[in-house]
Tab-separated table of C-alpha atoms in Angstrom:
chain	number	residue	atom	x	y	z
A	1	UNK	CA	0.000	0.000	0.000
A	2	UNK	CA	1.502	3.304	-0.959
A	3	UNK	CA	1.729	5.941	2.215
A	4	UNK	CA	0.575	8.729	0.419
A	5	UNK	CA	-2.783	9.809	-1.454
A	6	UNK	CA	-4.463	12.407	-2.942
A	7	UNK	CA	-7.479	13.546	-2.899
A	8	UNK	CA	-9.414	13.848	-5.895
A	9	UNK	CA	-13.278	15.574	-6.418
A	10	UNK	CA	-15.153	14.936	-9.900
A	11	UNK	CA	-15.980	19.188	-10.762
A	12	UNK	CA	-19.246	18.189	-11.739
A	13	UNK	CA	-20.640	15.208	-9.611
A	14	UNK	CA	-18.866	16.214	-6.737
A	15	UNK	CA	-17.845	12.624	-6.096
A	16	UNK	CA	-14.506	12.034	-4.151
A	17	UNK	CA	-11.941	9.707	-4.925
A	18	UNK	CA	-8.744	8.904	-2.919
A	19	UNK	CA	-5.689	7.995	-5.199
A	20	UNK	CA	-2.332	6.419	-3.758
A	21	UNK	CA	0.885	7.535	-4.960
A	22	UNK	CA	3.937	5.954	-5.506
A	23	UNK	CA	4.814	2.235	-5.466
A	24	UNK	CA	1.287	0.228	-6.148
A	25	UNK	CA	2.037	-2.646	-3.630
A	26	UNK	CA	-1.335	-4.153	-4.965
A	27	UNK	CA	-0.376	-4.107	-8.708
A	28	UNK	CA	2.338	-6.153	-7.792
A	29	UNK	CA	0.293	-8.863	-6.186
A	30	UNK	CA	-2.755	-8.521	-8.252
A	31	UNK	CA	-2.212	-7.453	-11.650
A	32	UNK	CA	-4.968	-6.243	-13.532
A	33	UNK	CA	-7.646	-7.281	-11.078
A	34	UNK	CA	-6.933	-3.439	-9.577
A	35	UNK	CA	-7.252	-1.779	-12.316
A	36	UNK	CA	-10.480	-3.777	-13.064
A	37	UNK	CA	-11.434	-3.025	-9.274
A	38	UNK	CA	-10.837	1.031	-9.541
A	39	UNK	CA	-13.108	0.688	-12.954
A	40	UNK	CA	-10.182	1.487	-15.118
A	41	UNK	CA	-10.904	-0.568	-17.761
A	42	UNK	CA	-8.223	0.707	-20.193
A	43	UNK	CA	-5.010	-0.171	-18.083
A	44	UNK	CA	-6.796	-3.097	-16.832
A	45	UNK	CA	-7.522	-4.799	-20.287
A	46	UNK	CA	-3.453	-4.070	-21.504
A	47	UNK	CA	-2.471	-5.602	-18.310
A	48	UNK	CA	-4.222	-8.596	-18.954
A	49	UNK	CA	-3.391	-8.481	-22.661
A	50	UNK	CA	0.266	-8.500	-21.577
A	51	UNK	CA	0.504	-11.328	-18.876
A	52	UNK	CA	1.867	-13.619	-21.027
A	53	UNK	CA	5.006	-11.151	-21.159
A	54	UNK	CA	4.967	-11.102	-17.612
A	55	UNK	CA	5.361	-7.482	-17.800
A	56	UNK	CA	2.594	-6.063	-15.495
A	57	UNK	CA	4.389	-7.320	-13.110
A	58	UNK	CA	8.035	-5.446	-13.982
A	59	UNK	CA	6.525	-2.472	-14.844
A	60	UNK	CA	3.011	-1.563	-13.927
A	61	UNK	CA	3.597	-1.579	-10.033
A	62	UNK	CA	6.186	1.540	-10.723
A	63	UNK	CA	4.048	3.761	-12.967
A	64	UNK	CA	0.380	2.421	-11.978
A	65	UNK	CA	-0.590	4.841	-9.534
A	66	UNK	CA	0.421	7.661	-11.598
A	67	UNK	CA	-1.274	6.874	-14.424
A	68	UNK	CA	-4.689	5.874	-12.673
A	69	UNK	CA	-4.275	9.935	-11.033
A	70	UNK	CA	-3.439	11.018	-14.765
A	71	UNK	CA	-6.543	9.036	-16.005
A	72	UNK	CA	-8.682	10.606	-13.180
A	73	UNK	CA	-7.913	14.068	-13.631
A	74	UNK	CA	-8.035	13.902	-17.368
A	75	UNK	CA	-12.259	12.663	-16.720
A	76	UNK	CA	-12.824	15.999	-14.519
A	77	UNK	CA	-11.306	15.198	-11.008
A	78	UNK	CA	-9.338	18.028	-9.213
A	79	UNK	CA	-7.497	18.109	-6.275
A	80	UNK	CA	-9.430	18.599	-3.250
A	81	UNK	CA	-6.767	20.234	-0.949
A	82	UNK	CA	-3.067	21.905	-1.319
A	83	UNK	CA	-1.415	18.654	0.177
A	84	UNK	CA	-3.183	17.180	-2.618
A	85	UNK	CA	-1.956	18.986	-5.375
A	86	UNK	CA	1.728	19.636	-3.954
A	87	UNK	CA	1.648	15.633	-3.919
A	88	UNK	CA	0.400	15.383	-7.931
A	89	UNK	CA	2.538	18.511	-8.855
A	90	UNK	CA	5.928	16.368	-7.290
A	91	UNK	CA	5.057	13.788	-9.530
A	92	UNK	CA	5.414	16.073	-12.470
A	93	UNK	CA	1.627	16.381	-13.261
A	94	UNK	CA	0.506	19.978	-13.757
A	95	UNK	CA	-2.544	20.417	-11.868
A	96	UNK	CA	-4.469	23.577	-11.603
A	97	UNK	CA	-5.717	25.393	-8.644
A	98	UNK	CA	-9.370	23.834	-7.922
């Protein structure tokens, strides 16, 4: 599990989202079933395309978490405090003030 995460509210729903950073612990153990589980259906069906090349597991657990926050902020989420977006921002995602 990853000691950090963000905080993350859709601008037009309002829902709220929490999003680890770093190291995805989980990934590493369970493959695409977490992508599958955070309804991230893109990264989860290329992880499972690509378990014959064992590669999820190499790869994905390093860069996971950062794309899932990419993916979420691209569909409308913004950061719901400054901790928040200091935490995206040192991951070298521009984020603007919500």
């Amino acid at each position: 599990m990853a000691a950090a995460k963000v905080s993350l509210r859709h601008s037009k729903s309002g829902e709220v989202k929490e999003a680890p950073v770093g190291f995805s612990w989980t990934t590493l153990c369970l493959g695409f079933i977490v992508a599958f589980y955070r309804n991230d259906r893109n990264w989860s069906f290329l992880q499972f395309l690509l378990i014959p090349t064992v590669l999820p597991w190499f790869i994905f657990p390093f860069i996971y978490n950062k794309l899932y926050i990419r993916s979420l902020l691209s569909a409308g989420y913004i950061a719901l405090d400054e901790e928040s977006r200091t935490l995206i921002a040192g991951m070298g995602i521009n984020v603007s003030p919500g």
